[in-house]
CSV table of C-alpha atoms in Angstrom, one decimal:
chain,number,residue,atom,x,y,z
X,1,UNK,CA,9.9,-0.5,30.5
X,2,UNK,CA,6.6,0.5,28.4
X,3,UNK,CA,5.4,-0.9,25.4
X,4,UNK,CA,2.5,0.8,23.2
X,5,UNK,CA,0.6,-1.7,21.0
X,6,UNK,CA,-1.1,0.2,17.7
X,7,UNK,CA,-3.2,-2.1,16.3
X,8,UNK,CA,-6.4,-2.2,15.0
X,9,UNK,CA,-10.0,-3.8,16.9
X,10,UNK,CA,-11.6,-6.5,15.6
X,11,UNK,CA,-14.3,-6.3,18.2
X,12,UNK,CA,-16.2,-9.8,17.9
X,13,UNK,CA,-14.4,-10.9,15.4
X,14,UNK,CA,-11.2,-11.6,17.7
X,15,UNK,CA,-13.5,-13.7,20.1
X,16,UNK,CA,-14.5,-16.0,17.0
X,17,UNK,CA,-11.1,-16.6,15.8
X,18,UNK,CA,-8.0,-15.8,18.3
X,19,UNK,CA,-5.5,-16.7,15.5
X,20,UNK,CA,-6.5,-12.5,14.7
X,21,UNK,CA,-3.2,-12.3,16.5
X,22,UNK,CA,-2.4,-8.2,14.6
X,23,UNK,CA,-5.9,-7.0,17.2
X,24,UNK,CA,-5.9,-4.8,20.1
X,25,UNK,CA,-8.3,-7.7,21.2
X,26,UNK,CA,-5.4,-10.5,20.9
X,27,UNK,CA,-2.3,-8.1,21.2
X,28,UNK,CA,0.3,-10.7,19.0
X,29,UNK,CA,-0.4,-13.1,22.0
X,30,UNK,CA,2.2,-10.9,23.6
X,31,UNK,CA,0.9,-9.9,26.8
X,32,UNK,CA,1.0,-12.5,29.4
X,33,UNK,CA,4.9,-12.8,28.2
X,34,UNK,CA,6.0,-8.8,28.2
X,35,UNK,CA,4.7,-8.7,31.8
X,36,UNK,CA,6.2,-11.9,32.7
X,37,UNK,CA,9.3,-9.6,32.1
X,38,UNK,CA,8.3,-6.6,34.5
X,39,UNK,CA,7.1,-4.5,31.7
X,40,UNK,CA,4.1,-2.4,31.0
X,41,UNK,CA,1.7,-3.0,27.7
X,42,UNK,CA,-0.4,-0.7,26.6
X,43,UNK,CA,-2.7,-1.7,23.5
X,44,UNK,CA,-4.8,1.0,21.5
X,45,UNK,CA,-6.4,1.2,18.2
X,46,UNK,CA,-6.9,5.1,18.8
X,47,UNK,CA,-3.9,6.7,16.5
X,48,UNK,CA,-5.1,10.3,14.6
X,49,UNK,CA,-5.3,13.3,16.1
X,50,UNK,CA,-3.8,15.9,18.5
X,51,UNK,CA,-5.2,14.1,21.7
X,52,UNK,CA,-5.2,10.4,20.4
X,53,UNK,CA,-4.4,7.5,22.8
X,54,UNK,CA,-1.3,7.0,20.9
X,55,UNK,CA,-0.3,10.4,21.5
X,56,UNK,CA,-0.7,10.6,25.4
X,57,UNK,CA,0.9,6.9,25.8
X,58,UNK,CA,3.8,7.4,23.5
X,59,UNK,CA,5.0,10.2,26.0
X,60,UNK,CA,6.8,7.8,28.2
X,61,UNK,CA,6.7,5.2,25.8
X,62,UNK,CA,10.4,3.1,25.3
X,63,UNK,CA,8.7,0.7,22.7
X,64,UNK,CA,6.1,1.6,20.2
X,65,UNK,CA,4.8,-1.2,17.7
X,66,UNK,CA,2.4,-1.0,15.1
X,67,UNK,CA,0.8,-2.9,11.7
X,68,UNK,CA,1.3,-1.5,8.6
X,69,UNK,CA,-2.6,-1.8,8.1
X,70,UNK,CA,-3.1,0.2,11.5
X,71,UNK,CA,-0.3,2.1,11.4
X,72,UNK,CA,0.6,5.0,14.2
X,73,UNK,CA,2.0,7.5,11.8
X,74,UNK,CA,5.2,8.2,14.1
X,75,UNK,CA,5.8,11.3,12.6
X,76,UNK,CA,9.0,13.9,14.0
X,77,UNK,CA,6.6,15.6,16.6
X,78,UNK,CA,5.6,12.8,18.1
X,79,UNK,CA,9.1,11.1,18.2
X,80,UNK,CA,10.3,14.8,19.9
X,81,UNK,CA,8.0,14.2,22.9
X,82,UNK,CA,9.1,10.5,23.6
X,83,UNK,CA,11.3,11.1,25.3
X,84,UNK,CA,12.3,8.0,26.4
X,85,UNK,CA,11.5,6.0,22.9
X,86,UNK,CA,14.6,3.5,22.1
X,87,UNK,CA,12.6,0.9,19.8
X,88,UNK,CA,9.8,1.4,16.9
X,89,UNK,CA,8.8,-2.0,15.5
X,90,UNK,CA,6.9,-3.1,12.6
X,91,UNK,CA,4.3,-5.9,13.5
X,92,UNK,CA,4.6,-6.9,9.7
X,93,UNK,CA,6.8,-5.5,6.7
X,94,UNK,CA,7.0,-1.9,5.4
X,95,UNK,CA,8.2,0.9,8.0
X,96,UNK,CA,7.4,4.2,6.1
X,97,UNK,CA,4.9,5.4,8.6
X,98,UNK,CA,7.8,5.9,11.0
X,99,UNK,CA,10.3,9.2,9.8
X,100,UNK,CA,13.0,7.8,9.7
X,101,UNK,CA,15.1,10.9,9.8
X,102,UNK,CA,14.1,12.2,13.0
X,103,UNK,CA,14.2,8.3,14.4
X,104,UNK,CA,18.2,8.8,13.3
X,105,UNK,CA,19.1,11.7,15.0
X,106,UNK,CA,17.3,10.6,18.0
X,107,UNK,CA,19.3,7.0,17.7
X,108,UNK,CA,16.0,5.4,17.5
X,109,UNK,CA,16.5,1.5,16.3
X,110,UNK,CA,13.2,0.9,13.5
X,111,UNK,CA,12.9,-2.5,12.7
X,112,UNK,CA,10.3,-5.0,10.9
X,113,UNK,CA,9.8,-8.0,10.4
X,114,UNK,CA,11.2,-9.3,6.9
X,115,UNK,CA,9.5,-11.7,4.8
X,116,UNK,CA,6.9,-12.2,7.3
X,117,UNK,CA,4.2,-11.7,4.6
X,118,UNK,CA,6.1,-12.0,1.2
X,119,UNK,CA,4.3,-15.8,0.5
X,120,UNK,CA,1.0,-13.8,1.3
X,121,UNK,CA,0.9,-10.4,-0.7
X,122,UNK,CA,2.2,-12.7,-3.6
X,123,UNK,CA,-0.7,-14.8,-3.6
X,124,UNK,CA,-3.1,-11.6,-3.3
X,125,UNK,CA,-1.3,-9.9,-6.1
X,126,UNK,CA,-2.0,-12.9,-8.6
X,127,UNK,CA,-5.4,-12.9,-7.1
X,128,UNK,CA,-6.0,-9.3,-7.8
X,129,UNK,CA,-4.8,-9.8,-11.3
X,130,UNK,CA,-7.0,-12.8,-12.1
X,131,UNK,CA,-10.4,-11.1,-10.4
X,132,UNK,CA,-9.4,-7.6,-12.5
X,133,UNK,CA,-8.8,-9.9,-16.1
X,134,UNK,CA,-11.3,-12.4,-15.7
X,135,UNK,CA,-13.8,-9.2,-14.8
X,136,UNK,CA,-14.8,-10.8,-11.5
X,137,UNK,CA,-16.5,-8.3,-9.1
X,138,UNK,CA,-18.9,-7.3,-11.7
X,139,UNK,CA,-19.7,-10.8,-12.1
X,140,UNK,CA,-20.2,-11.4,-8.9
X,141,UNK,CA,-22.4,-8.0,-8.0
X,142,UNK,CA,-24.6,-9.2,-10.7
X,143,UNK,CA,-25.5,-12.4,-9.1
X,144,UNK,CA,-25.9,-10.9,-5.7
X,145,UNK,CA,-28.2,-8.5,-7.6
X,146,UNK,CA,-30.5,-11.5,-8.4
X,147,UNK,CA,-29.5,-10.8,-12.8
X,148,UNK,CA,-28.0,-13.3,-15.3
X,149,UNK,CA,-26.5,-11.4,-18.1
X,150,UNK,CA,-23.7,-13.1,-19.2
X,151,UNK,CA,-22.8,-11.0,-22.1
X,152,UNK,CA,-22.5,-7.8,-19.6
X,153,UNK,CA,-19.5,-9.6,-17.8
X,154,UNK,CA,-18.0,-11.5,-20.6
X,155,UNK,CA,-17.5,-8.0,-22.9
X,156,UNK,CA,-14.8,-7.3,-20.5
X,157,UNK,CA,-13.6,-9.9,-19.3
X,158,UNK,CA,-9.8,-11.8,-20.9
X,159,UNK,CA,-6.7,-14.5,-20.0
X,160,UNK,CA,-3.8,-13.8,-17.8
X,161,UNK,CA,-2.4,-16.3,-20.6
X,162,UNK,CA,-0.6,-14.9,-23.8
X,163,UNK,CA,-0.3,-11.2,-21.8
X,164,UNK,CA,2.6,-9.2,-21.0
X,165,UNK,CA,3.1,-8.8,-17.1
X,166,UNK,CA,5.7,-6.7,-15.5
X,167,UNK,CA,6.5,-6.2,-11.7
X,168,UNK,CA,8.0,-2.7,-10.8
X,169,UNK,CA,10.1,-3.9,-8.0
X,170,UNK,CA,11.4,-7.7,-7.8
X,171,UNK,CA,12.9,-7.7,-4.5
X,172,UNK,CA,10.8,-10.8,-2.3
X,173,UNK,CA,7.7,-10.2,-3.1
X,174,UNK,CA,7.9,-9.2,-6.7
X,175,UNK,CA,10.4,-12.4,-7.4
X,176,UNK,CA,7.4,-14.6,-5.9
X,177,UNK,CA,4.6,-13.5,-8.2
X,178,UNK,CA,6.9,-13.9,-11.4
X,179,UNK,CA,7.5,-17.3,-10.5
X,180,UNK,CA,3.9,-17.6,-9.6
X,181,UNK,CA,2.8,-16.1,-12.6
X,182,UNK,CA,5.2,-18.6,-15.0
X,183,UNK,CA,2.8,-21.5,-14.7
X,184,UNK,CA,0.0,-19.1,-16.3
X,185,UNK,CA,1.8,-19.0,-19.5
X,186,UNK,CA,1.8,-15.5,-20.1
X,187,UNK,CA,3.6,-14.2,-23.1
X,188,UNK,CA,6.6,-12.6,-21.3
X,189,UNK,CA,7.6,-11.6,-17.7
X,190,UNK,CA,9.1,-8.4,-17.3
X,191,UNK,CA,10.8,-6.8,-14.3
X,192,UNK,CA,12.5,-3.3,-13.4
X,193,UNK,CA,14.7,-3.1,-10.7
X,194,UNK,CA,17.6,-1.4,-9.9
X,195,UNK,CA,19.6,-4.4,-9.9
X,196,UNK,CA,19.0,-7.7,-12.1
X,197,UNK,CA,18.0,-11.0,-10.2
X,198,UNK,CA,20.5,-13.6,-10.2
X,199,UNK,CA,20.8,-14.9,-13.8
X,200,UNK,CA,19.9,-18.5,-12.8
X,201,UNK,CA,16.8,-17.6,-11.1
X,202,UNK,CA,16.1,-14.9,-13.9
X,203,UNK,CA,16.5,-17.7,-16.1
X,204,UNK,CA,14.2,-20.4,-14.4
X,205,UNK,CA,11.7,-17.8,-14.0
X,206,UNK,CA,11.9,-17.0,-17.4
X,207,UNK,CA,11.5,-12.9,-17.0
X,208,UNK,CA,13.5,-10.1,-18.8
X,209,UNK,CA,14.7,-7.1,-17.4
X,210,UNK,CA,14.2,-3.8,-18.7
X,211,UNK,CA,16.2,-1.0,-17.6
X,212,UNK,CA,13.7,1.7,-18.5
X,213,UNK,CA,10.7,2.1,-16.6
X,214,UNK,CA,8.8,3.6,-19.4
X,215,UNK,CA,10.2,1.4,-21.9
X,216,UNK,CA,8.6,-1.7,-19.9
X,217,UNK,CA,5.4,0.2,-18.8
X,218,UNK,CA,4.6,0.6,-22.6
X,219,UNK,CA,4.8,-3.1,-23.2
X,220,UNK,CA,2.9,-4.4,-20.9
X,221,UNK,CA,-0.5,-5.7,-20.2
X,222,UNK,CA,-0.8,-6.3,-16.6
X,223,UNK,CA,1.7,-4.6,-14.4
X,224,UNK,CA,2.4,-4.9,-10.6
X,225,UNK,CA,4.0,-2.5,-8.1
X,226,UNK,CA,6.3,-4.1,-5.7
X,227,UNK,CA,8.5,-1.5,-4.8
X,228,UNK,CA,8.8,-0.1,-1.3
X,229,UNK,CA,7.9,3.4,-0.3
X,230,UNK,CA,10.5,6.4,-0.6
X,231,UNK,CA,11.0,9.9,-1.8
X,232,UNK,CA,11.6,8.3,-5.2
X,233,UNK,CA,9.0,6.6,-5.3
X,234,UNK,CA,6.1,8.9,-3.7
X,235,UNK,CA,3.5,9.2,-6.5
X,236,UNK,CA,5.4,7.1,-8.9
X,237,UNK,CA,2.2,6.7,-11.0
X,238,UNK,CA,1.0,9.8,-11.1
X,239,UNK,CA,-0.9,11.3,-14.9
X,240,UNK,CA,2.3,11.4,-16.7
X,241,UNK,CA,3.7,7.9,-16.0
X,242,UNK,CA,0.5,6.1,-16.2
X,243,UNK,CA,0.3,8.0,-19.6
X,244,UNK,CA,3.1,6.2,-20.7
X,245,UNK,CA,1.3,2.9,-20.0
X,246,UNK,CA,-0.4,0.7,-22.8
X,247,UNK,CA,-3.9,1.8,-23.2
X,248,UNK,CA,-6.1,-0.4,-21.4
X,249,UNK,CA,-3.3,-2.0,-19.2
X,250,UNK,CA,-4.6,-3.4,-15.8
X,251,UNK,CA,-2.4,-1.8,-12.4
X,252,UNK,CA,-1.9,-4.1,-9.1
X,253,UNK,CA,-0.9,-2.3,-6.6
X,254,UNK,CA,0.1,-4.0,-2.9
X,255,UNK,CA,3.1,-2.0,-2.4
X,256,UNK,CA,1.9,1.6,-0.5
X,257,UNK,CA,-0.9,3.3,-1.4
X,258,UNK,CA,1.1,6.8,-1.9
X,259,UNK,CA,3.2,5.6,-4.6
X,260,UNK,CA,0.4,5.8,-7.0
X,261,UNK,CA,-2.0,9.5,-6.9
X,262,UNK,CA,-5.3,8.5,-6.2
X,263,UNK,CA,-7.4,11.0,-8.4
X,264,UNK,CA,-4.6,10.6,-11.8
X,265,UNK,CA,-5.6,7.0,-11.1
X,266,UNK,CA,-9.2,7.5,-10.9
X,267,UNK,CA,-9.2,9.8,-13.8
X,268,UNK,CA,-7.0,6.7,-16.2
X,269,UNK,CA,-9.8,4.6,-15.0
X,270,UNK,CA,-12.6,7.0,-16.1
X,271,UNK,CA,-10.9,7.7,-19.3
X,272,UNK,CA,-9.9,4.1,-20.3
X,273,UNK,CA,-6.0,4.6,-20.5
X,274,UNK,CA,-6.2,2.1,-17.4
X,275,UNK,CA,-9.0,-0.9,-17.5
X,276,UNK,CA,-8.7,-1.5,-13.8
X,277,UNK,CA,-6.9,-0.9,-11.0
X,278,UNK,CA,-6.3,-3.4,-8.0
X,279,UNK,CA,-4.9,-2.4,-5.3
X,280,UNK,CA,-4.9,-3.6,-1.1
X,281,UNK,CA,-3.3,-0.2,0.3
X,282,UNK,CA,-4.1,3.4,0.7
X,283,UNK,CA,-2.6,6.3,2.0
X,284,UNK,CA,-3.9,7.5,4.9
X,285,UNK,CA,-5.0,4.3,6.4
X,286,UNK,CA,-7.7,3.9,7.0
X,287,UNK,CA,-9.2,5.5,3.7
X,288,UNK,CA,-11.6,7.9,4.5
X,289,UNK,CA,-15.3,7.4,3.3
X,290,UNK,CA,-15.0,9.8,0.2
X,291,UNK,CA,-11.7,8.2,-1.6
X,292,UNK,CA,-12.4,8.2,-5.4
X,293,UNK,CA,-11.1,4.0,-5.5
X,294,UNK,CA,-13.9,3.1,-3.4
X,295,UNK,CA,-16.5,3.9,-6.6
X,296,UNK,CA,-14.3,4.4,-9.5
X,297,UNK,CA,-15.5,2.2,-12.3
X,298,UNK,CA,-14.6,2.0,-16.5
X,299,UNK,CA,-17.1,2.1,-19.4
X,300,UNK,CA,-18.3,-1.2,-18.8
X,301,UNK,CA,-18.6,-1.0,-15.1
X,302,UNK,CA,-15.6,-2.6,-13.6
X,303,UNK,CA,-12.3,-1.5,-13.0
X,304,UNK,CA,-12.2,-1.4,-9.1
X,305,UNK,CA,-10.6,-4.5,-6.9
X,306,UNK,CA,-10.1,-3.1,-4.2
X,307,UNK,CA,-9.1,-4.3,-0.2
X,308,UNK,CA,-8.5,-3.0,2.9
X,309,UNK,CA,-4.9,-3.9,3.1
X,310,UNK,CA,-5.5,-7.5,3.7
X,311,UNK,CA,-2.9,-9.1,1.5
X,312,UNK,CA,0.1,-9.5,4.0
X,313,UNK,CA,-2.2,-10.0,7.0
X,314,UNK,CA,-3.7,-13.3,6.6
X,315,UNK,CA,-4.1,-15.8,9.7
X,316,UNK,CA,-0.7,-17.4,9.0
X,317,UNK,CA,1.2,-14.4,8.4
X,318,UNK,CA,0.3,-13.0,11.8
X,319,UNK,CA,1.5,-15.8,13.6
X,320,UNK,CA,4.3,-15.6,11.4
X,321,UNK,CA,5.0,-11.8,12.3
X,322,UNK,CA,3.7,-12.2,15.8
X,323,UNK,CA,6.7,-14.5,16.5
X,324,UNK,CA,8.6,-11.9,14.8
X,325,UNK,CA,8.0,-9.2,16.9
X,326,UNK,CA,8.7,-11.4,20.0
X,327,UNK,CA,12.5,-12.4,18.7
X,328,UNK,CA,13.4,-8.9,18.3
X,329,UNK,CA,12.0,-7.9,22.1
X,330,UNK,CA,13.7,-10.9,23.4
X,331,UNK,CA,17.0,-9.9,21.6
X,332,UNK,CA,16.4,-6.3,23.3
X,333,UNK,CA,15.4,-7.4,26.5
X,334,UNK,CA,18.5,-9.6,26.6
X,335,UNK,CA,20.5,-6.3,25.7
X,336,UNK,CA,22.3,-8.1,23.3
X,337,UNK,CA,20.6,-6.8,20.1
X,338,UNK,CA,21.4,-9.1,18.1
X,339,UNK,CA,18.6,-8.5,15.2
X,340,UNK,CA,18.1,-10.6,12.3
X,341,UNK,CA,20.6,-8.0,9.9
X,342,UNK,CA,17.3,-8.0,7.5
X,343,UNK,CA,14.9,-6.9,9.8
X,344,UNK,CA,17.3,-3.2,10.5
X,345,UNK,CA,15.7,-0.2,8.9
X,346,UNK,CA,17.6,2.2,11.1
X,347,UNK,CA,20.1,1.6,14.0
X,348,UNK,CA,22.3,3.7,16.1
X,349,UNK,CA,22.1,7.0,13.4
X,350,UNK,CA,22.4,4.4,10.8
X,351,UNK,CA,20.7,3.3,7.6
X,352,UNK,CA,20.9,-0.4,6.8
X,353,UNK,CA,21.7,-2.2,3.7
X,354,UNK,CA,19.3,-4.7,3.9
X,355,UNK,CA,21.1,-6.8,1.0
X,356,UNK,CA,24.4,-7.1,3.3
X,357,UNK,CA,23.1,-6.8,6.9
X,358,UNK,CA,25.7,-3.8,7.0
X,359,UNK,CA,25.1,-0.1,8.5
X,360,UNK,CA,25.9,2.4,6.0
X,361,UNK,CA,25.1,6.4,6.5
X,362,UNK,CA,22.8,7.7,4.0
């Protein structure tokens, strides 16, 4: 059986700490186990283009795995000349880079590896809020640049505490920063979902739900999207919805880059309607060189927290999805398949309801 390892090189980097588990360097400490069980590994950070590694490996390929923050975009063409692929497996959470269409018709099992990084992108999204409110990377450039102007950081920066924050989304990750958030003291906690959170957790959390999206974009301060990537949500916040939003409102985004438009985002920063943006993902990773959130900045020089889609990759949550992607080769290996119900995207044709562990068409 072949296995094909997408994952991104971390050149020395993986020599100074080998807990950089998600590396072509490291390989999810995998190796030396896969071909313990007679099969073949074949790890390669080279993904894009018509004659990419990826593309001549995944040929023959029964097992492709990749990172979200690497991903190998397996896209219908590809998954047509793989003839032999049974198994597509997320090395993390989020599977949108696989099409998940053509993996049905093909019978093509996707699966991730749930709540391997939900502690992890909650932290970074309360991070993200604090460095965009308290007006940190400004502050921090100007030390670096040798100045002391106190005043030029302070006109812009505020307190989490007494502000409105909504999460679009409050499935793991979203539930985590609300109750992360509660200690802060901020004046409400709003959520949109399409279905409530248990009314016991809702109400030790303190949050409110609001069944309009609009409705709660216009009443908040700070708002976070943790929502998961789909048709409905492609370019989400794009110049009309962010329109909606209250002038000068700060945007976290750790979800998928694609759900917000990168230039209608750019252009609220310009014009003010947003104060900053923070986001961790991108669409296409990696970001080229010219993508208008590298250098976007607001009248008083901020409004760009930006990361290379570090939030759910921290050292602990690689070993965490490391051991992950071992259980569900073991459980295919064994032939039994029997997959943690959470971790099924797709399965034999089928969607999964995550919520229930059940197969339903969809």
């Amino acid at each position: 059986m072949k296995i094909v390892l997408v994952l991104y090189s971390a050149g020395s980097h993986a020599i100074d700490e080998p807990m950089l588990l998600g590396t072509t360097e490291n390989e999810l400490g995998l190796r030396k186990w896969i071909e313990s069980q007679g099969h073949e590994l074949v790890t390669t950070s080279d993904k894009d283009g018509e004659d990419s590694e990826l593309d001549r490996q995944i040929v023959d390929a029964d097992i492709v795995i990749t990172t979200p923050f690497h991903p190998g975009y397996i896209t219908r063409e590809r998954i047509a000349k793989a003839k032999n692929l049974k198994l597509c497996v997320t090395a993390g959470v989020g599977s949108d880079h696989v099409d998940l269409a053509a993996a049905n018709e093909r019978k093509i099992g996707v699966l991730e590896v749930t709540g391997s990084n939900v502690q992890s992108v909650a932290e970074h999204v309360v991070m993200t809020m604090l460095v965009l409110v308290r007006n940190f990377v400004p502050a921090h450039e100007q030390i670096v640049a040798g100045e002391w102007d106190v005043a030029a950081v302070a006109k812009d920066s505020y307190d989490i505490e007494g502000k409105v924050i909504a999460t679009v989304g409050v499935g793991r990750i979203g539930t985590r920063v609300l109750q992360r958030l509660a200690p802060f003291n901020p004046k409400e906690l709003l959520y949109y979902d399409y279905q409530p959170l248990d009314p016991q957790l809702e109400k030790e959390i303190g949050a409110r739900r609001v069944e309009s999206l609009e409705e709660m974009l216009a009443q908040a301060d700070i708002v976070t999207i943790n929502a998961p990537l789909h048709e409905s949500t492609r370019g989400l916040f794009n110049k009309e919805l962010i329109s909606k939003m209250k002038r000068g409102a700060w945007l976290v985004n750790t979800a998928r880059g694609a759900i917000c438009v990168d230039q209608d985002v750019a252009d609220a920063i310009a014009s003010g309607q947003l104060r900053g943006y923070g986001g961790d993902v991108w669409y296409p990773q990696p970001a080229p060189k010219d993508h208008p959130w590298r250098t976007m900045r607001n009248k008083y020089g901020a409004g760009n927290a930006m990361t290379p889609h570090i939030s759910g990759t921290s050292l602990d949550a690689q070993v965490r999805y490391a051991n992950g992607v071992k259980n569900i080769l073991e459980s295919y290996f064994s032939g039994k398949n029997d997959y943690r119900p959470e971790d099924i995207i797709v399965i034999d044709g089928d969607y999964a309801t995550k919520a229930y562990g059940q197969r339903t068409k969809k």
